Amino acid sequence: MIKEGIHFKEAGKFEETRFEKIHNVIFNSSQEASVLVAQEIANLILRKSELNELCVLGLATGSSPIKVYEELVRMHKEEDLSFKNVVTFNLDEYYPMDKDNIQSYFHFMHEHLFNHIDILPENINVPDGKVSSEDLQQYCIDYEMKIKSYGGLDFQLLGIGRTGHIGFNEPGSHINSGTRSITLDHVTRIDAAPAFLGIENVPRKAITMGIGTIRNAKRIVLLGWGVSKAGIIRQTIEGEISSHVPATYLQDHNNTTFVLDSEASSELTRVKTPWLVKSCVWTEELKLKAVVWLSELMGKPFLKLTDKDYNDNGMSSLLTEEGTAYDLNIKMFNKMQHTITGWPGGKPNSDDSHRPERSTPTKKRVIIFSPHPDDDVISMGGTFDRLVEQGHEVHVAYQTSGNIAVSNEEALKFAEISMALNKNSSEAANIINFLKNKSENDIDSIEVRKLKGLIRRSESLAATRYLGLKDSNVHFLDLPFYETGTIKKNNLSEADVDIMCDIIETIKPHQIYAAGDLADPHGTHKVCLDSLFEALKRLKRNDYMNDCWVWLYRGAWHEWDSYQIEMAVPMSPDQVLKKRHAIFYHQSQKDGVMFQGDDSREFWVRVEDRNRLTAKKYNDLGLAEYAAIEAFKRYYF
Ligand code: F6R
């Protein structure tokens, strides 16, 4: 049963790490990586059990370890992996916090792991969020002593916060700190806000194992997934040790591995600018990436880059391959130029050899998949508008109902209007009653969810009508994975994929647009994308799919890097205004929306800034100056 795990190599003693001070391994997906981490844990449990020893695990909560726990549960169920010899200590718990609160880490651990394995309840240790403040200090000392009494942690699993915290050791934490209570950083509270339905509900304090406690573990594995972690991962692996980024204290631990997916590793020097670290195989994509980087670094458009610029910045091998800077500059300029089109559905009756889309058929059937009811206009409102104006048969398919993002106050307004119109409506009366008496831990009733979903439907229809679409071309898929009434969603199921297959089979599109948002590995956008990828896999053998091209836009949070863009649709100032108005129809998502993240700008402001920035980047590379640009990358299936 012992299978390969992840091989540890001591940092500083092997290649690839001129910039790196922590051993790290990069995987294509967090799924693949999590299976290997679970395997390492399972191997340790087995080894200890053969020696008749206890296996002492330090465990983390949050989104990062979920798939590791899923795999451990699978191994328990399918491969008889037993946890009878396992003792666990969790890193942290909010303070104050009841065990039975669904936001508690106690609840999280039971839901994801403990309820599904044969661990002895007395071997489970999660800091108690209900200890009185007078007993808190002693409680923390006892927790620390209890870990020591087992001979310390054999293995510590970690995630990393955007502040660089491990456990809840926020910036400023001491290298020798032990288990203690701590005040949470504002950024950490913002990140936790969606789960608590608003930052005001997020506790201000927590109990956490210390940096010293963690560093005493014999083996440490830190998981980092998604582009939102890329910056802090780079600082931790490549920066100097500092209390400003507490995770850097792991640099001089002698058995730590960071397990990353490709997005989380994307800012590491060896990934972002490999030509600075080693000799490269110059693929076409890497060439463009490097030349865009050089142009940004030198503050010069493509056509002004010189041989010296290339040679001084680790790219002489590229020049050797491509000839002179002059030739290479022109080649890259043309490549970027050919991504620009005002005809996202293809330009009829024209040579399309250097255009991102085919000219035929001149009228295409198009599906725009929108994870929430508003991503369509936010992320590609300008392109959407052009597709309709240029006479294509455009359909919009809203994948989820988006009901969870409507506030109670907004829902109450509509319930009261409904009540005023129909005094006998028991449904409206129930909703009003529910909303007025709702407390923090209550999940919305089915009726309330239905109302919230309807609000988002009518907002969407208002926006799509404004862009000239008939109602019959607007489809509300209400994918079931989303309908839990809570932030935590179900896994993707057959039912979701069937719905996606159905709509594609019915419309037989020539173009599909979808949110290629990989930022949050557990977020709704990613699940929606997975549902599309799965549907494409199932349908790809059908003839009509040979004519189907898939274009990915990015969701509200990120944009493609310039070198990744394969279709750039420019917008005039008037089109920018039209897009803004389309977004305005999504009124429940305006002004202090529920899932704002750490960016206080409203969605329309954010996206205008983003589209303007893309246009500026194109212009800085030496291409024409536009007011704004929407960007897409093609997905080949
Ligand atoms: C959780 C913990 C935290 C998280 C970190 C990342 O027990 O101690 O340090 O690991 O905040 O959270 P996610 O994984 O949700 O991104």
CSV table of N, CA and C in Angstrom, one decimal, residues 15-142:
chain,number,residue,atom,x,y,z
A,15,GLU,N,19.7,22.5,-7.8
A,15,GLU,CA,19.5,23.5,-8.8
A,15,GLU,C,18.2,24.1,-8.8
A,16,GLU,N,17.9,25.0,-9.6
A,16,GLU,CA,16.6,25.7,-9.8
A,16,GLU,C,16.4,26.7,-8.7
A,17,THR,N,17.2,26.8,-7.7
A,17,THR,CA,16.8,27.6,-6.6
A,17,THR,C,17.7,28.8,-6.3
A,18,ARG,N,18.3,29.3,-7.4
A,18,ARG,CA,19.1,30.4,-7.2
A,18,ARG,C,18.4,31.5,-6.4
A,19,PHE,N,17.1,31.6,-6.6
A,19,PHE,CA,16.3,32.6,-5.9
A,19,PHE,C,15.5,32.0,-4.8
A,20,GLU,N,15.5,30.7,-4.7
A,20,GLU,CA,14.5,30.0,-3.8
A,20,GLU,C,15.2,29.5,-2.5
A,21,LYS,N,14.5,29.7,-1.4
A,21,LYS,CA,15.0,29.3,-0.1
A,21,LYS,C,14.1,28.3,0.6
A,22,ILE,N,13.1,27.8,-0.1
A,22,ILE,CA,12.3,26.7,0.4
A,22,ILE,C,12.0,25.7,-0.7
A,23,HIS,N,12.2,24.5,-0.3
A,23,HIS,CA,11.9,23.4,-1.3
A,23,HIS,C,10.4,23.5,-1.7
A,24,ASN,N,10.2,23.4,-3.0
A,24,ASN,CA,8.8,23.5,-3.5
A,24,ASN,C,8.6,22.6,-4.7
A,25,VAL,N,7.4,22.1,-4.8
A,25,VAL,CA,7.1,21.2,-6.0
A,25,VAL,C,5.8,21.8,-6.6
A,26,ILE,N,5.8,21.8,-7.9
A,26,ILE,CA,4.7,22.5,-8.6
A,26,ILE,C,3.9,21.4,-9.4
A,27,PHE,N,2.6,21.4,-9.3
A,27,PHE,CA,1.8,20.5,-10.0
A,27,PHE,C,0.8,21.2,-10.9
A,28,ASN,N,0.3,20.5,-11.9
A,28,ASN,CA,-0.7,21.2,-12.8
A,28,ASN,C,-1.9,21.5,-12.1
A,29,SER,N,-2.4,20.6,-11.2
A,29,SER,CA,-3.6,20.9,-10.5
A,29,SER,C,-3.5,20.6,-9.0
A,30,SER,N,-4.4,21.3,-8.2
A,30,SER,CA,-4.3,21.0,-6.8
A,30,SER,C,-4.9,19.6,-6.5
A,31,GLN,N,-5.7,19.1,-7.4
A,31,GLN,CA,-6.2,17.8,-7.2
A,31,GLN,C,-5.1,16.7,-7.1
A,32,GLU,N,-4.3,16.8,-8.2
A,32,GLU,CA,-3.2,15.9,-8.4
A,32,GLU,C,-2.2,16.0,-7.2
A,33,ALA,N,-1.9,17.2,-6.8
A,33,ALA,CA,-1.0,17.5,-5.7
A,33,ALA,C,-1.6,17.0,-4.4
A,34,SER,N,-2.9,17.2,-4.1
A,34,SER,CA,-3.5,16.8,-2.9
A,34,SER,C,-3.4,15.3,-2.7
A,35,VAL,N,-3.6,14.6,-3.8
A,35,VAL,CA,-3.5,13.1,-3.7
A,35,VAL,C,-2.2,12.7,-3.2
A,36,LEU,N,-1.1,13.3,-3.7
A,36,LEU,CA,0.2,12.9,-3.3
A,36,LEU,C,0.5,13.3,-1.8
A,37,VAL,N,0.0,14.4,-1.4
A,37,VAL,CA,0.2,14.9,0.0
A,37,VAL,C,-0.5,13.9,0.9
A,38,ALA,N,-1.7,13.5,0.5
A,38,ALA,CA,-2.5,12.5,1.3
A,38,ALA,C,-1.7,11.2,1.4
A,39,GLN,N,-1.1,10.9,0.3
A,39,GLN,CA,-0.3,9.6,0.3
A,39,GLN,C,0.8,9.7,1.2
A,40,GLU,N,1.5,10.9,1.3
A,40,GLU,CA,2.6,11.0,2.2
A,40,GLU,C,2.1,10.8,3.7
A,41,ILE,N,1.0,11.4,4.0
A,41,ILE,CA,0.4,11.3,5.3
A,41,ILE,C,0.0,9.8,5.6
A,42,ALA,N,-0.6,9.2,4.6
A,42,ALA,CA,-1.0,7.8,4.8
A,42,ALA,C,0.2,6.9,5.1
A,43,ASN,N,1.3,7.2,4.3
A,43,ASN,CA,2.5,6.4,4.5
A,43,ASN,C,3.1,6.5,5.9
A,44,LEU,N,3.0,7.8,6.4
A,44,LEU,CA,3.5,8.0,7.7
A,44,LEU,C,2.7,7.3,8.8
A,45,ILE,N,1.4,7.3,8.6
A,45,ILE,CA,0.5,6.6,9.5
A,45,ILE,C,0.8,5.1,9.5
A,46,LEU,N,1.0,4.6,8.3
A,46,LEU,CA,1.3,3.1,8.2
A,46,LEU,C,2.6,2.8,8.9
A,47,ARG,N,3.6,3.6,8.6
A,47,ARG,CA,4.9,3.3,9.1
A,47,ARG,C,4.9,3.3,10.6
A,48,LYS,N,4.2,4.3,11.2
A,48,LYS,CA,4.1,4.4,12.6
A,48,LYS,C,3.3,3.2,13.2
A,49,SER,N,2.3,2.8,12.5
A,49,SER,CA,1.5,1.8,13.0
A,49,SER,C,2.2,0.4,13.0
A,50,GLU,N,3.1,0.2,12.0
A,50,GLU,CA,3.9,-1.0,12.0
A,50,GLU,C,4.9,-1.0,13.2
A,51,LEU,N,5.3,0.2,13.6
A,51,LEU,CA,6.2,0.3,14.8
A,51,LEU,C,5.4,0.3,16.1
A,52,ASN,N,4.1,0.2,16.0
A,52,ASN,CA,3.2,0.4,17.2
A,52,ASN,C,3.3,1.7,17.8
A,53,GLU,N,3.5,2.7,17.0
A,53,GLU,CA,3.6,4.1,17.6
A,53,GLU,C,2.5,4.9,17.2
A,54,LEU,N,2.3,6.0,18.0
A,54,LEU,CA,1.2,7.0,17.6
A,54,LEU,C,1.8,7.9,16.5
A,55,CYS,N,0.9,8.4,15.6
A,55,CYS,CA,1.3,9.3,14.6
A,55,CYS,C,0.6,10.6,14.9
A,56,VAL,N,1.5,11.7,15.2
A,56,VAL,CA,0.9,12.9,15.7
A,56,VAL,C,0.9,13.9,14.5
A,57,LEU,N,-0.3,14.3,14.1
A,57,LEU,CA,-0.5,15.2,13.0
A,57,LEU,C,-1.0,16.5,13.4
A,58,GLY,N,-0.4,17.6,12.8
A,58,GLY,CA,-0.9,18.9,13.0
A,58,GLY,C,-1.7,19.3,11.8
A,59,LEU,N,-2.9,19.7,12.0
A,59,LEU,CA,-3.8,19.9,10.8
A,59,LEU,C,-4.3,21.3,10.7
A,60,ALA,N,-4.7,21.7,9.4
A,60,ALA,CA,-5.1,23.0,9.1
A,60,ALA,C,-6.5,23.0,8.6
A,61,THR,N,-7.2,24.1,8.6
A,61,THR,CA,-8.5,24.2,8.0
A,61,THR,C,-8.4,25.2,6.8
A,62,GLY,N,-9.6,25.7,6.3
A,62,GLY,CA,-9.5,26.6,5.2
A,62,GLY,C,-9.7,25.8,3.9
A,63,SER,N,-9.7,26.5,2.8
A,63,SER,CA,-9.9,25.8,1.5
A,63,SER,C,-8.8,24.9,1.1
A,64,SER,N,-7.5,25.3,1.5
A,64,SER,CA,-6.4,24.6,0.9
A,64,SER,C,-6.4,23.1,1.2
A,65,PRO,N,-6.6,22.6,2.4
A,65,PRO,CA,-6.4,21.2,2.7
A,65,PRO,C,-7.7,20.3,2.3
A,66,ILE,N,-8.7,20.9,1.8
A,66,ILE,CA,-10.0,20.1,1.7
A,66,ILE,C,-9.8,18.8,0.8
A,67,LYS,N,-9.1,19.0,-0.3
A,67,LYS,CA,-8.9,17.8,-1.2
A,67,LYS,C,-8.0,16.8,-0.5
A,68,VAL,N,-7.1,17.2,0.3
A,68,VAL,CA,-6.2,16.2,1.0
A,68,VAL,C,-7.1,15.4,1.9
A,69,TYR,N,-8.0,16.1,2.6
A,69,TYR,CA,-8.9,15.4,3.6
A,69,TYR,C,-9.8,14.4,2.8
A,70,GLU,N,-10.3,14.9,1.6
A,70,GLU,CA,-11.2,14.0,0.8
A,70,GLU,C,-10.4,12.8,0.4
A,71,GLU,N,-9.2,12.9,0.1
A,71,GLU,CA,-8.4,11.7,-0.3
A,71,GLU,C,-8.1,10.8,0.9
A,72,LEU,N,-7.9,11.4,2.0
A,72,LEU,CA,-7.7,10.5,3.2
A,72,LEU,C,-8.9,9.8,3.5
A,73,VAL,N,-10.1,10.4,3.4
A,73,VAL,CA,-11.4,9.8,3.7
A,73,VAL,C,-11.5,8.6,2.7
A,74,ARG,N,-11.2,8.9,1.4
A,74,ARG,CA,-11.3,7.9,0.4
A,74,ARG,C,-10.4,6.7,0.7
A,75,MET,N,-9.2,7.0,1.2
A,75,MET,CA,-8.3,5.9,1.5
A,75,MET,C,-8.8,5.0,2.7
A,76,HIS,N,-9.5,5.7,3.6
A,76,HIS,CA,-10.0,5.0,4.7
A,76,HIS,C,-11.1,4.1,4.3
A,77,LYS,N,-12.0,4.6,3.4
A,77,LYS,CA,-13.2,3.9,3.0
A,77,LYS,C,-12.8,2.8,2.0
A,78,GLU,N,-11.9,3.1,1.1
A,78,GLU,CA,-11.6,2.1,0.0
A,78,GLU,C,-10.4,1.3,0.2
A,79,GLU,N,-9.5,1.8,1.0
A,79,GLU,CA,-8.2,1.0,1.1
A,79,GLU,C,-7.9,0.7,2.6
A,80,ASP,N,-8.9,0.8,3.4
A,80,ASP,CA,-8.8,0.4,4.8
A,80,ASP,C,-7.8,1.2,5.6
A,81,LEU,N,-7.4,2.3,5.2
A,81,LEU,CA,-6.4,3.1,6.0
A,81,LEU,C,-7.1,3.4,7.3
A,82,SER,N,-6.4,3.0,8.4
A,82,SER,CA,-7.0,3.2,9.7
A,82,SER,C,-6.3,4.4,10.4
A,83,PHE,N,-7.1,5.2,11.2
A,83,PHE,CA,-6.6,6.3,11.9
A,83,PHE,C,-6.5,6.1,13.4
A,84,LYS,N,-6.6,4.8,13.8
A,84,LYS,CA,-6.7,4.4,15.2
A,84,LYS,C,-5.4,4.9,16.0
A,85,ASN,N,-4.3,4.9,15.3
A,85,ASN,CA,-3.0,5.3,15.9
A,85,ASN,C,-2.7,6.8,15.7
A,86,VAL,N,-3.7,7.5,15.3
A,86,VAL,CA,-3.4,9.0,14.9
A,86,VAL,C,-4.0,9.9,16.0
A,87,VAL,N,-3.1,10.9,16.4
A,87,VAL,CA,-3.5,11.9,17.3
A,87,VAL,C,-3.4,13.2,16.5
A,88,THR,N,-4.4,14.1,16.6
A,88,THR,CA,-4.3,15.3,15.8
A,88,THR,C,-4.4,16.5,16.7
A,89,PHE,N,-3.7,17.6,16.2
A,89,PHE,CA,-3.8,18.9,16.9
A,89,PHE,C,-4.0,19.9,15.8
A,90,ASN,N,-5.2,20.6,15.9
A,90,ASN,CA,-5.4,21.6,14.9
A,90,ASN,C,-4.7,22.9,15.2
A,91,LEU,N,-4.3,23.6,14.1
A,91,LEU,CA,-3.6,24.8,14.3
A,91,LEU,C,-4.3,25.9,15.1
A,92,ASP,N,-5.6,26.0,14.8
A,92,ASP,CA,-6.2,27.3,15.3
A,92,ASP,C,-7.7,27.2,15.4
A,93,GLU,N,-8.3,28.2,16.1
A,93,GLU,CA,-9.7,28.3,16.2
A,93,GLU,C,-10.0,29.8,16.4
A,94,TYR,N,-11.1,30.2,15.8
A,94,TYR,CA,-11.6,31.6,16.1
A,94,TYR,C,-11.9,31.7,17.6
A,95,TYR,N,-11.8,33.0,18.1
A,95,TYR,CA,-12.1,33.2,19.5
A,95,TYR,C,-12.9,34.5,19.6
A,96,PRO,N,-14.0,34.5,20.3
A,96,PRO,CA,-14.7,33.4,20.8
A,96,PRO,C,-15.5,32.6,19.7
A,97,MET,N,-15.7,31.3,20.0
A,97,MET,CA,-16.4,30.5,18.9
A,97,MET,C,-16.9,29.3,19.6
A,98,ASP,N,-18.2,29.0,19.3
A,98,ASP,CA,-18.9,27.8,19.8
A,98,ASP,C,-18.5,26.6,18.9
A,99,LYS,N,-18.3,25.5,19.5
A,99,LYS,CA,-18.0,24.3,18.7
A,99,LYS,C,-19.1,24.0,17.6
A,100,ASP,N,-20.4,24.2,18.0
A,100,ASP,CA,-21.4,23.8,17.1
A,100,ASP,C,-21.7,24.9,16.1
A,101,ASN,N,-21.1,26.1,16.1
A,101,ASN,CA,-21.3,27.1,15.1
A,101,ASN,C,-20.7,26.5,13.8
A,102,ILE,N,-21.5,26.7,12.7
A,102,ILE,CA,-21.0,26.1,11.4
A,102,ILE,C,-19.7,26.8,10.9
A,103,GLN,N,-19.4,28.0,11.5
A,103,GLN,CA,-18.1,28.6,11.1
A,103,GLN,C,-16.9,28.1,11.9
A,104,SER,N,-17.2,27.3,12.9
A,104,SER,CA,-16.0,26.9,13.8
A,104,SER,C,-15.1,26.0,13.0
A,105,TYR,N,-13.8,26.0,13.4
A,105,TYR,CA,-12.9,25.0,12.8
A,105,TYR,C,-13.2,23.6,13.3
A,106,PHE,N,-13.7,23.6,14.5
A,106,PHE,CA,-14.1,22.3,15.1
A,106,PHE,C,-15.1,21.6,14.2
A,107,HIS,N,-16.1,22.4,13.7
A,107,HIS,CA,-17.2,21.9,12.8
A,107,HIS,C,-16.5,21.5,11.5
A,108,PHE,N,-15.7,22.4,11.0
A,108,PHE,CA,-15.0,22.2,9.7
A,108,PHE,C,-14.3,20.8,9.7
A,109,MET,N,-13.5,20.6,10.7
A,109,MET,CA,-12.7,19.4,10.8
A,109,MET,C,-13.6,18.1,10.8
A,110,HIS,N,-14.7,18.2,11.6
A,110,HIS,CA,-15.6,17.0,11.7
A,110,HIS,C,-16.2,16.8,10.3
A,111,GLU,N,-16.7,17.9,9.7
A,111,GLU,CA,-17.4,17.8,8.4
A,111,GLU,C,-16.5,17.2,7.3
A,112,HIS,N,-15.2,17.7,7.3
A,112,HIS,CA,-14.4,17.3,6.2
A,112,HIS,C,-13.6,16.0,6.5
A,113,LEU,N,-13.3,15.7,7.8
A,113,LEU,CA,-12.4,14.6,8.0
A,113,LEU,C,-13.0,13.6,9.2
A,114,PHE,N,-13.0,14.2,10.4
A,114,PHE,CA,-13.2,13.3,11.5
A,114,PHE,C,-14.4,12.5,11.5
A,115,ASN,N,-15.6,13.0,11.0
A,115,ASN,CA,-16.8,12.2,11.0
A,115,ASN,C,-16.7,11.0,10.0
A,116,HIS,N,-15.7,11.0,9.2
A,116,HIS,CA,-15.7,10.0,8.1
A,116,HIS,C,-14.6,8.9,8.3
A,117,ILE,N,-13.8,9.1,9.4
A,117,ILE,CA,-12.7,8.1,9.6
A,117,ILE,C,-12.8,7.5,11.0
A,118,ASP,N,-11.9,6.6,11.3
A,118,ASP,CA,-12.0,5.9,12.6
A,118,ASP,C,-11.1,6.4,13.7
A,119,ILE,N,-10.8,7.7,13.6
A,119,ILE,CA,-10.0,8.3,14.7
A,119,ILE,C,-10.7,8.2,16.0
A,120,LEU,N,-10.0,8.0,17.1
A,120,LEU,CA,-10.7,8.0,18.4
A,120,LEU,C,-10.9,9.4,18.8
A,121,PRO,N,-12.2,9.7,19.2
A,121,PRO,CA,-12.5,11.1,19.6
A,121,PRO,C,-11.6,11.7,20.6
A,122,GLU,N,-11.1,10.9,21.5
A,122,GLU,CA,-10.2,11.4,22.5
A,122,GLU,C,-8.8,11.8,21.9
A,123,ASN,N,-8.5,11.4,20.7
A,123,ASN,CA,-7.3,11.8,20.1
A,123,ASN,C,-7.3,13.0,19.2
A,124,ILE,N,-8.5,13.6,19.2
A,124,ILE,CA,-8.7,14.9,18.4
A,124,ILE,C,-8.5,16.1,19.3
A,125,ASN,N,-7.7,17.0,18.9
A,125,ASN,CA,-7.5,18.3,19.6
A,125,ASN,C,-7.7,19.5,18.7
A,126,VAL,N,-8.7,20.3,19.0
A,126,VAL,CA,-8.9,21.5,18.3
A,126,VAL,C,-8.9,22.6,19.4
A,127,PRO,N,-8.2,23.7,19.3
A,127,PRO,CA,-8.3,24.7,20.3
A,127,PRO,C,-9.7,25.1,20.6
A,128,ASP,N,-10.0,25.2,21.9
A,128,ASP,CA,-11.4,25.5,22.3
A,128,ASP,C,-11.7,27.0,22.3
A,129,GLY,N,-12.6,27.3,21.4
A,129,GLY,CA,-12.9,28.8,21.3
A,129,GLY,C,-13.9,29.3,22.4
A,130,LYS,N,-14.2,28.4,23.3
A,130,LYS,CA,-15.1,28.9,24.4
A,130,LYS,C,-14.4,29.0,25.8
A,131,VAL,N,-13.1,28.8,25.8
A,131,VAL,CA,-12.4,29.0,27.1
A,131,VAL,C,-12.7,30.4,27.6
A,132,SER,N,-12.8,30.6,28.9
A,132,SER,CA,-13.0,31.9,29.4
A,132,SER,C,-11.8,32.7,29.3
A,133,SER,N,-11.9,34.0,29.2
A,133,SER,CA,-10.7,34.9,29.0
A,133,SER,C,-9.7,34.7,30.1
A,134,GLU,N,-10.2,34.5,31.4
A,134,GLU,CA,-9.3,34.3,32.5
A,134,GLU,C,-8.5,33.0,32.3
A,135,ASP,N,-9.1,32.0,31.7
A,135,ASP,CA,-8.4,30.7,31.6
A,135,ASP,C,-7.6,30.6,30.3
A,136,LEU,N,-7.7,31.6,29.5
A,136,LEU,CA,-7.2,31.4,28.1
A,136,LEU,C,-5.6,31.2,28.1
A,137,GLN,N,-4.9,32.0,28.9
A,137,GLN,CA,-3.5,31.9,28.8
A,137,GLN,C,-3.0,30.5,29.3
A,138,GLN,N,-3.6,30.0,30.4
A,138,GLN,CA,-3.2,28.7,30.9
A,138,GLN,C,-3.6,27.6,29.9
A,139,TYR,N,-4.8,27.8,29.3
A,139,TYR,CA,-5.3,26.8,28.3
A,139,TYR,C,-4.3,26.7,27.1
A,140,CYS,N,-3.7,27.8,26.7
A,140,CYS,CA,-2.8,27.8,25.6
A,140,CYS,C,-1.5,27.1,26.0
A,141,ILE,N,-1.0,27.3,27.2
A,141,ILE,CA,0.2,26.7,27.7
A,141,ILE,C,-0.1,25.1,27.7
A,142,ASP,N,-1.3,24.8,28.2
A,142,ASP,CA,-1.6,23.3,28.3
A,142,ASP,C,-1.6,22.7,26.9
